[in-house]
mmCIF file of N, CA, C and O in Angstrom:
data_model
loop_
_atom_site.group_PDB
_atom_site.id
_atom_site.type_symbol
_atom_site.label_atom_id
_atom_site.label_comp_id
_atom_site.label_asym_id
_atom_site.label_seq_id
_atom_site.Cartn_x
_atom_site.Cartn_y
_atom_site.Cartn_z
ATOM 1 N N UNK T 1 181.255 158.722 -53.050
ATOM 2 C CA UNK T 1 180.491 159.919 -53.275
ATOM 3 C C UNK T 1 179.523 160.112 -52.111
ATOM 4 O O UNK T 1 178.816 159.207 -51.726
ATOM 5 N N UNK T 2 179.489 161.295 -51.582
ATOM 6 C CA UNK T 2 178.571 161.627 -50.505
ATOM 7 C C UNK T 2 177.529 162.619 -51.016
ATOM 8 O O UNK T 2 177.838 163.503 -51.815
ATOM 9 N N UNK T 3 176.321 162.485 -50.537
ATOM 10 C CA UNK T 3 175.293 163.440 -50.951
ATOM 11 C C UNK T 3 174.966 164.431 -49.830
ATOM 12 O O UNK T 3 174.038 165.210 -49.941
ATOM 13 N N UNK T 4 175.702 164.404 -48.740
ATOM 14 C CA UNK T 4 175.624 165.374 -47.647
ATOM 15 C C UNK T 4 174.270 165.401 -46.944
ATOM 16 O O UNK T 4 173.892 166.393 -46.353
ATOM 17 N N UNK T 5 173.518 164.304 -46.981
ATOM 18 C CA UNK T 5 172.264 164.233 -46.242
ATOM 19 C C UNK T 5 172.436 163.534 -44.907
ATOM 20 O O UNK T 5 171.473 163.300 -44.204
ATOM 21 N N UNK T 6 173.641 163.217 -44.536
ATOM 22 C CA UNK T 6 173.871 162.484 -43.296
ATOM 23 C C UNK T 6 173.652 163.346 -42.066
ATOM 24 O O UNK T 6 173.359 162.825 -41.001
ATOM 25 N N UNK T 7 173.746 164.653 -42.191
ATOM 26 C CA UNK T 7 173.596 165.538 -41.039
ATOM 27 C C UNK T 7 172.249 166.268 -41.023
ATOM 28 O O UNK T 7 172.120 167.334 -40.433
ATOM 29 N N UNK T 8 171.239 165.699 -41.659
ATOM 30 C CA UNK T 8 169.939 166.357 -41.714
ATOM 31 C C UNK T 8 169.152 166.251 -40.417
ATOM 32 O O UNK T 8 168.158 166.926 -40.252
ATOM 33 N N UNK T 9 169.533 165.389 -39.513
ATOM 34 C CA UNK T 9 168.788 165.216 -38.267
ATOM 35 C C UNK T 9 167.808 164.071 -38.387
ATOM 36 O O UNK T 9 167.825 163.277 -39.314
ATOM 37 N N UNK T 10 166.912 163.997 -37.404
ATOM 38 C CA UNK T 10 165.943 162.908 -37.397
ATOM 39 C C UNK T 10 164.775 163.230 -38.320
ATOM 40 O O UNK T 10 164.458 164.389 -38.564
ATOM 41 N N UNK T 11 164.121 162.186 -38.776
ATOM 42 C CA UNK T 11 162.962 162.354 -39.663
ATOM 43 C C UNK T 11 161.774 162.838 -38.861
ATOM 44 O O UNK T 11 161.563 162.427 -37.731
ATOM 45 N N UNK T 12 160.979 163.718 -39.456
ATOM 46 C CA UNK T 12 159.796 164.248 -38.780
ATOM 47 C C UNK T 12 158.607 163.311 -38.898
ATOM 48 O O UNK T 12 157.782 163.234 -38.000
ATOM 49 N N UNK T 13 158.508 162.629 -40.022
ATOM 50 C CA UNK T 13 157.350 161.781 -40.269
ATOM 51 C C UNK T 13 157.776 160.322 -40.219
ATOM 52 O O UNK T 13 158.629 159.886 -40.976
ATOM 53 N N UNK T 14 157.160 159.589 -39.287
ATOM 54 C CA UNK T 14 157.382 158.155 -39.211
ATOM 55 C C UNK T 14 156.014 157.475 -39.261
ATOM 56 O O UNK T 14 154.989 158.121 -39.497
ATOM 57 N N UNK T 15 155.982 156.172 -39.062
ATOM 58 C CA UNK T 15 154.718 155.440 -39.156
ATOM 59 C C UNK T 15 153.704 155.906 -38.123
ATOM 60 O O UNK T 15 152.498 155.931 -38.389
ATOM 61 N N UNK T 16 154.168 156.302 -36.944
ATOM 62 C CA UNK T 16 153.268 156.779 -35.899
ATOM 63 C C UNK T 16 152.554 158.065 -36.327
ATOM 64 O O UNK T 16 151.351 158.223 -36.114
ATOM 65 N N UNK T 17 153.280 158.961 -36.960
ATOM 66 C CA UNK T 17 152.680 160.217 -37.424
ATOM 67 C C UNK T 17 151.657 159.936 -38.518
ATOM 68 O O UNK T 17 150.575 160.530 -38.534
ATOM 69 N N UNK T 18 151.945 159.011 -39.412
ATOM 70 C CA UNK T 18 151.011 158.675 -40.487
ATOM 71 C C UNK T 18 149.717 158.122 -39.895
ATOM 72 O O UNK T 18 148.614 158.518 -40.300
ATOM 73 N N UNK T 19 149.821 157.249 -38.914
ATOM 74 C CA UNK T 19 148.630 156.677 -38.274
ATOM 75 C C UNK T 19 147.828 157.757 -37.568
ATOM 76 O O UNK T 19 146.592 157.794 -37.658
ATOM 77 N N UNK T 20 148.509 158.659 -36.895
ATOM 78 C CA UNK T 20 147.805 159.720 -36.173
ATOM 79 C C UNK T 20 147.147 160.718 -37.122
ATOM 80 O O UNK T 20 146.068 161.242 -36.838
ATOM 81 N N UNK T 21 147.763 160.973 -38.277
ATOM 82 C CA UNK T 21 147.143 161.861 -39.262
ATOM 83 C C UNK T 21 145.908 161.191 -39.861
ATOM 84 O O UNK T 21 144.890 161.842 -40.088
ATOM 85 N N UNK T 22 145.974 159.876 -40.109
ATOM 86 C CA UNK T 22 144.783 159.154 -40.572
ATOM 87 C C UNK T 22 143.646 159.325 -39.578
ATOM 88 O O UNK T 22 142.493 159.511 -39.962
ATOM 89 N N UNK T 23 143.963 159.257 -38.288
ATOM 90 C CA UNK T 23 142.935 159.438 -37.256
ATOM 91 C C UNK T 23 142.378 160.856 -37.284
ATOM 92 O O UNK T 23 141.177 161.061 -37.093
ATOM 93 N N UNK T 24 143.241 161.848 -37.526
ATOM 94 C CA UNK T 24 142.765 163.228 -37.609
ATOM 95 C C UNK T 24 141.804 163.405 -38.780
ATOM 96 O O UNK T 24 140.819 164.144 -38.689
ATOM 97 N N UNK T 25 142.084 162.734 -39.893
ATOM 98 C CA UNK T 25 141.289 162.898 -41.097
ATOM 99 C C UNK T 25 139.945 162.175 -41.042
ATOM 100 O O UNK T 25 139.129 162.341 -41.940
ATOM 101 N N UNK T 26 139.702 161.391 -39.996
ATOM 102 C CA UNK T 26 138.404 160.725 -39.887
ATOM 103 C C UNK T 26 137.300 161.712 -39.525
ATOM 104 O O UNK T 26 136.132 161.444 -39.773
ATOM 105 N N UNK T 27 137.670 162.834 -38.942
ATOM 106 C CA UNK T 27 136.694 163.870 -38.600
ATOM 107 C C UNK T 27 136.782 165.000 -39.623
ATOM 108 O O UNK T 27 137.648 165.015 -40.488
ATOM 109 N N UNK T 28 135.900 165.957 -39.491
ATOM 110 C CA UNK T 28 135.895 167.122 -40.382
ATOM 111 C C UNK T 28 136.602 168.293 -39.709
ATOM 112 O O UNK T 28 136.727 168.317 -38.480
ATOM 113 N N UNK T 29 137.049 169.272 -40.479
ATOM 114 C CA UNK T 29 137.718 170.431 -39.874
ATOM 115 C C UNK T 29 136.847 171.155 -38.852
ATOM 116 O O UNK T 29 137.345 171.666 -37.856
ATOM 117 N N UNK T 30 135.547 171.178 -39.064
ATOM 118 C CA UNK T 30 134.641 171.825 -38.117
ATOM 119 C C UNK T 30 134.654 171.176 -36.748
ATOM 120 O O UNK T 30 134.413 171.832 -35.725
ATOM 121 N N UNK T 31 134.950 169.878 -36.699
ATOM 122 C CA UNK T 31 135.032 169.174 -35.416
ATOM 123 C C UNK T 31 136.232 169.625 -34.597
ATOM 124 O O UNK T 31 136.270 169.400 -33.385
ATOM 125 N N UNK T 32 137.198 170.235 -35.252
ATOM 126 C CA UNK T 32 138.386 170.751 -34.572
ATOM 127 C C UNK T 32 138.320 172.261 -34.357
ATOM 128 O O UNK T 32 139.288 172.859 -33.914
ATOM 129 N N UNK T 33 137.186 172.876 -34.713
ATOM 130 C CA UNK T 33 137.017 174.302 -34.472
ATOM 131 C C UNK T 33 137.287 175.200 -35.668
ATOM 132 O O UNK T 33 137.256 176.421 -35.529
ATOM 133 N N UNK T 34 137.534 174.635 -36.833
ATOM 134 C CA UNK T 34 137.748 175.438 -38.033
ATOM 135 C C UNK T 34 136.406 175.741 -38.684
ATOM 136 O O UNK T 34 135.461 174.966 -38.571
ATOM 137 N N UNK T 35 136.315 176.871 -39.374
ATOM 138 C CA UNK T 35 135.051 177.281 -39.981
ATOM 139 C C UNK T 35 134.786 176.616 -41.321
ATOM 140 O O UNK T 35 133.648 176.509 -41.747
ATOM 141 N N UNK T 36 135.816 176.161 -42.004
ATOM 142 C CA UNK T 36 135.632 175.536 -43.317
ATOM 143 C C UNK T 36 135.066 174.133 -43.163
ATOM 144 O O UNK T 36 135.449 173.397 -42.257
ATOM 145 N N UNK T 37 134.182 173.730 -44.074
ATOM 146 C CA UNK T 37 133.626 172.375 -43.993
ATOM 147 C C UNK T 37 134.512 171.313 -44.640
ATOM 148 O O UNK T 37 134.292 170.122 -44.442
ATOM 149 N N UNK T 38 135.514 171.745 -45.432
ATOM 150 C CA UNK T 38 136.371 170.787 -46.133
ATOM 151 C C UNK T 38 137.827 171.012 -45.753
ATOM 152 O O UNK T 38 138.213 172.072 -45.283
ATOM 153 N N UNK T 39 138.636 169.982 -45.985
ATOM 154 C CA UNK T 39 140.052 170.053 -45.645
ATOM 155 C C UNK T 39 140.826 170.884 -46.660
ATOM 156 O O UNK T 39 140.552 170.829 -47.851
ATOM 157 N N UNK T 40 141.799 171.630 -46.168
ATOM 158 C CA UNK T 40 142.807 172.274 -46.998
ATOM 159 C C UNK T 40 144.157 171.870 -46.435
ATOM 160 O O UNK T 40 144.259 171.422 -45.289
ATOM 161 N N UNK T 41 145.195 172.036 -47.237
ATOM 162 C CA UNK T 41 146.537 171.710 -46.741
ATOM 163 C C UNK T 41 146.918 172.603 -45.573
ATOM 164 O O UNK T 41 147.578 172.159 -44.622
ATOM 165 N N UNK T 42 146.506 173.865 -45.616
ATOM 166 C CA UNK T 42 146.842 174.799 -44.541
ATOM 167 C C UNK T 42 146.176 174.396 -43.228
ATOM 168 O O UNK T 42 146.798 174.446 -42.165
ATOM 169 N N UNK T 43 144.907 174.001 -43.304
ATOM 170 C CA UNK T 43 144.206 173.565 -42.090
ATOM 171 C C UNK T 43 144.855 172.311 -41.541
ATOM 172 O O UNK T 43 145.088 172.199 -40.332
ATOM 173 N N UNK T 44 145.158 171.375 -42.407
ATOM 174 C CA UNK T 44 145.777 170.129 -41.952
ATOM 175 C C UNK T 44 147.155 170.382 -41.366
ATOM 176 O O UNK T 44 147.511 169.800 -40.336
ATOM 177 N N UNK T 45 147.921 171.282 -41.982
ATOM 178 C CA UNK T 45 149.246 171.615 -41.449
ATOM 179 C C UNK T 45 149.133 172.244 -40.067
ATOM 180 O O UNK T 45 149.879 171.888 -39.150
ATOM 181 N N UNK T 46 148.171 173.147 -39.892
ATOM 182 C CA UNK T 46 147.954 173.779 -38.592
ATOM 183 C C UNK T 46 147.557 172.748 -37.543
ATOM 184 O O UNK T 46 148.049 172.769 -36.413
ATOM 185 N N UNK T 47 146.679 171.834 -37.917
ATOM 186 C CA UNK T 47 146.216 170.818 -36.987
ATOM 187 C C UNK T 47 147.331 169.835 -36.612
ATOM 188 O O UNK T 47 147.445 169.445 -35.450
ATOM 189 N N UNK T 48 148.149 169.459 -37.568
ATOM 190 C CA UNK T 48 149.273 168.563 -37.286
ATOM 191 C C UNK T 48 150.248 169.231 -36.322
ATOM 192 O O UNK T 48 150.738 168.605 -35.391
ATOM 193 N N UNK T 49 150.517 170.516 -36.530
ATOM 194 C CA UNK T 49 151.432 171.230 -35.639
ATOM 195 C C UNK T 49 150.849 171.329 -34.226
ATOM 196 O O UNK T 49 151.562 171.165 -33.238
ATOM 197 N N UNK T 50 149.533 171.590 -34.144
ATOM 198 C CA UNK T 50 148.907 171.778 -32.841
ATOM 199 C C UNK T 50 148.720 170.465 -32.087
ATOM 200 O O UNK T 50 149.057 170.366 -30.916
ATOM 201 N N UNK T 51 148.211 169.441 -32.762
ATOM 202 C CA UNK T 51 147.890 168.170 -32.099
ATOM 203 C C UNK T 51 149.089 167.232 -31.976
ATOM 204 O O UNK T 51 149.224 166.534 -30.983
ATOM 205 N N UNK T 52 149.943 167.212 -33.008
ATOM 206 C CA UNK T 52 151.048 166.253 -33.016
ATOM 207 C C UNK T 52 152.387 166.877 -32.675
ATOM 208 O O UNK T 52 153.355 166.169 -32.424
ATOM 209 N N UNK T 53 152.463 168.209 -32.728
ATOM 210 C CA UNK T 53 153.717 168.882 -32.422
ATOM 211 C C UNK T 53 154.769 168.752 -33.507
ATOM 212 O O UNK T 53 155.961 168.861 -33.233
ATOM 213 N N UNK T 54 154.330 168.530 -34.747
ATOM 214 C CA UNK T 54 155.253 168.375 -35.870
ATOM 215 C C UNK T 54 154.988 169.498 -36.862
ATOM 216 O O UNK T 54 153.889 169.610 -37.382
ATOM 217 N N UNK T 55 155.984 170.340 -37.103
ATOM 218 C CA UNK T 55 155.834 171.434 -38.062
ATOM 219 C C UNK T 55 156.319 170.962 -39.424
ATOM 220 O O UNK T 55 157.463 170.530 -39.568
ATOM 221 N N UNK T 56 155.422 171.048 -40.420
ATOM 222 C CA UNK T 56 155.728 170.567 -41.759
ATOM 223 C C UNK T 56 155.444 171.645 -42.789
ATOM 224 O O UNK T 56 154.606 172.525 -42.573
ATOM 225 N N UNK T 57 156.111 171.552 -43.929
ATOM 226 C CA UNK T 57 155.808 172.440 -45.053
ATOM 227 C C UNK T 57 154.563 171.917 -45.757
ATOM 228 O O UNK T 57 154.129 170.785 -45.545
ATOM 229 N N UNK T 58 153.978 172.758 -46.603
ATOM 230 C CA UNK T 58 152.788 172.326 -47.336
ATOM 231 C C UNK T 58 153.102 171.143 -48.257
ATOM 232 O O UNK T 58 152.276 170.240 -48.424
ATOM 233 N N UNK T 59 154.284 171.147 -48.847
ATOM 234 C CA UNK T 59 154.680 170.034 -49.706
ATOM 235 C C UNK T 59 154.779 168.745 -48.907
ATOM 236 O O UNK T 59 154.338 167.690 -49.364
ATOM 237 N N UNK T 60 155.320 168.841 -47.715
ATOM 238 C CA UNK T 60 155.446 167.652 -46.872
ATOM 239 C C UNK T 60 154.072 167.160 -46.426
ATOM 240 O O UNK T 60 153.837 165.958 -46.337
ATOM 241 N N UNK T 61 153.144 168.089 -46.150
ATOM 242 C CA UNK T 61 151.776 167.694 -45.789
ATOM 243 C C UNK T 61 151.129 166.977 -46.970
ATOM 244 O O UNK T 61 150.439 165.966 -46.789
ATOM 245 N N UNK T 62 151.336 167.474 -48.171
ATOM 246 C CA UNK T 62 150.795 166.820 -49.367
ATOM 247 C C UNK T 62 151.323 165.395 -49.495
ATOM 248 O O UNK T 62 150.569 164.461 -49.763
ATOM 249 N N UNK T 63 152.608 165.222 -49.290
ATOM 250 C CA UNK T 63 153.189 163.875 -49.360
ATOM 251 C C UNK T 63 152.629 162.982 -48.260
ATOM 252 O O UNK T 63 152.407 161.785 -48.465
ATOM 253 N N UNK T 64 152.407 163.558 -47.089
ATOM 254 C CA UNK T 64 151.846 162.808 -45.972
ATOM 255 C C UNK T 64 150.418 162.371 -46.278
ATOM 256 O O UNK T 64 150.019 161.249 -45.958
ATOM 257 N N UNK T 65 149.641 163.232 -46.907
ATOM 258 C CA UNK T 65 148.273 162.877 -47.298
ATOM 259 C C UNK T 65 148.304 161.720 -48.288
ATOM 260 O O UNK T 65 147.497 160.791 -48.201
ATOM 261 N N UNK T 66 149.239 161.747 -49.209
ATOM 262 C CA UNK T 66 149.373 160.644 -50.155
ATOM 263 C C UNK T 66 149.740 159.350 -49.432
ATOM 264 O O UNK T 66 149.260 158.277 -49.790
ATOM 265 N N UNK T 67 150.578 159.439 -48.407
ATOM 266 C CA UNK T 67 150.949 158.248 -47.629
ATOM 267 C C UNK T 67 149.759 157.658 -46.891
ATOM 268 O O UNK T 67 149.685 156.445 -46.699
ATOM 269 N N UNK T 68 148.850 158.498 -46.437
ATOM 270 C CA UNK T 68 147.693 158.007 -45.688
ATOM 271 C C UNK T 68 146.686 157.316 -46.585
ATOM 272 O O UNK T 68 145.828 156.594 -46.101
ATOM 273 N N UNK T 69 146.757 157.554 -47.891
ATOM 274 C CA UNK T 69 145.813 156.947 -48.814
ATOM 275 C C UNK T 69 144.575 157.793 -49.030
ATOM 276 O O UNK T 69 143.665 157.388 -49.747
ATOM 277 N N UNK T 70 144.524 158.970 -48.415
ATOM 278 C CA UNK T 70 143.382 159.862 -48.624
ATOM 279 C C UNK T 70 143.493 160.478 -50.010
ATOM 280 O O UNK T 70 144.567 160.593 -50.576
ATOM 281 N N UNK T 71 142.365 160.877 -50.542
ATOM 282 C CA UNK T 71 142.387 161.518 -51.845
ATOM 283 C C UNK T 71 141.745 162.894 -51.730
ATOM 284 O O UNK T 71 140.836 163.105 -50.943
ATOM 285 N N UNK T 72 142.241 163.819 -52.522
ATOM 286 C CA UNK T 72 141.681 165.159 -52.565
ATOM 287 C C UNK T 72 140.688 165.203 -53.698
ATOM 288 O O UNK T 72 140.954 164.727 -54.792
ATOM 289 N N UNK T 73 139.554 165.776 -53.457
ATOM 290 C CA UNK T 73 138.553 165.916 -54.495
ATOM 291 C C UNK T 73 137.612 167.047 -54.148
ATOM 292 O O UNK T 73 137.636 167.569 -53.037
ATOM 293 N N UNK T 74 136.804 167.397 -55.091
ATOM 294 C CA UNK T 74 135.816 168.428 -54.820
ATOM 295 C C UNK T 74 134.741 167.864 -53.910
ATOM 296 O O UNK T 74 134.297 166.733 -54.096
ATOM 297 N N UNK T 75 134.279 168.664 -52.962
ATOM 298 C CA UNK T 75 133.198 168.171 -52.125
ATOM 299 C C UNK T 75 131.918 168.073 -52.934
ATOM 300 O O UNK T 75 131.662 168.896 -53.814
ATOM 301 N N UNK T 76 131.154 167.065 -52.658
ATOM 302 C CA UNK T 76 129.887 166.903 -53.355
ATOM 303 C C UNK T 76 128.839 167.775 -52.686
ATOM 304 O O UNK T 76 128.664 167.710 -51.475
ATOM 305 N N UNK T 77 128.155 168.575 -53.465
ATOM 306 C CA UNK T 77 127.124 169.419 -52.854
ATOM 307 C C UNK T 77 125.949 168.573 -52.391
ATOM 308 O O UNK T 77 125.603 167.575 -53.010
ATOM 309 N N UNK T 78 125.370 168.967 -51.297
ATOM 310 C CA UNK T 78 124.188 168.275 -50.777
ATOM 311 C C UNK T 78 122.993 169.150 -51.097
ATOM 312 O O UNK T 78 122.853 170.252 -50.570
ATOM 313 N N UNK T 79 122.167 168.657 -51.972
ATOM 314 C CA UNK T 79 121.008 169.422 -52.405
ATOM 315 C C UNK T 79 119.778 168.533 -52.260
ATOM 316 O O UNK T 79 119.763 167.402 -52.717
ATOM 317 N N UNK T 80 118.762 169.051 -51.598
ATOM 318 C CA UNK T 80 117.514 168.301 -51.475
ATOM 319 C C UNK T 80 116.771 168.376 -52.807
ATOM 320 O O UNK T 80 116.738 169.415 -53.464
ATOM 321 N N UNK T 81 116.165 167.293 -53.192
ATOM 322 C CA UNK T 81 115.415 167.247 -54.434
ATOM 323 C C UNK T 81 114.125 168.068 -54.270
ATOM 324 O O UNK T 81 113.361 167.857 -53.337
ATOM 325 N N UNK T 82 113.866 169.017 -55.197
ATOM 326 C CA UNK T 82 112.677 169.863 -55.058
ATOM 327 C C UNK T 82 111.391 169.160 -55.503
ATOM 328 O O UNK T 82 110.302 169.671 -55.264
ATOM 329 N N UNK T 83 111.478 168.005 -56.135
ATOM 330 C CA UNK T 83 110.293 167.334 -56.651
ATOM 331 C C UNK T 83 109.572 166.592 -55.530
ATOM 332 O O UNK T 83 110.175 166.086 -54.591
ATOM 333 N N UNK T 84 108.288 166.510 -55.669
ATOM 334 C CA UNK T 84 107.489 165.732 -54.716
ATOM 335 C C UNK T 84 107.693 164.253 -54.970
ATOM 336 O O UNK T 84 107.902 163.823 -56.107
ATOM 337 N N UNK T 85 107.644 163.491 -53.918
ATOM 338 C CA UNK T 85 107.775 162.049 -54.087
ATOM 339 C C UNK T 85 106.485 161.498 -54.672
ATOM 340 O O UNK T 85 105.389 161.941 -54.299
ATOM 341 N N UNK T 86 106.580 160.550 -55.605
ATOM 342 C CA UNK T 86 105.352 160.017 -56.234
ATOM 343 C C UNK T 86 104.535 159.153 -55.272
ATOM 344 O O UNK T 86 104.986 158.633 -54.330
#
């Protein structure tokens, strides 16, 4: 039985790409010139295409983020305490 995946070509994501994406995620999107303070899949996909030369779908970027061990969560708001210090 054949599943016809033998002619799909070379894989886009290998260990080198995972390591380089981890390095990209150490900084914030603003450090790369984006206006948003937090990561989105679209921003990460754009950055991977521009810096690494690998075009990926959003689903593939999501899987890649899971491979890197990063987690998606809501950003914590930074609010100064209005109370005076005792």
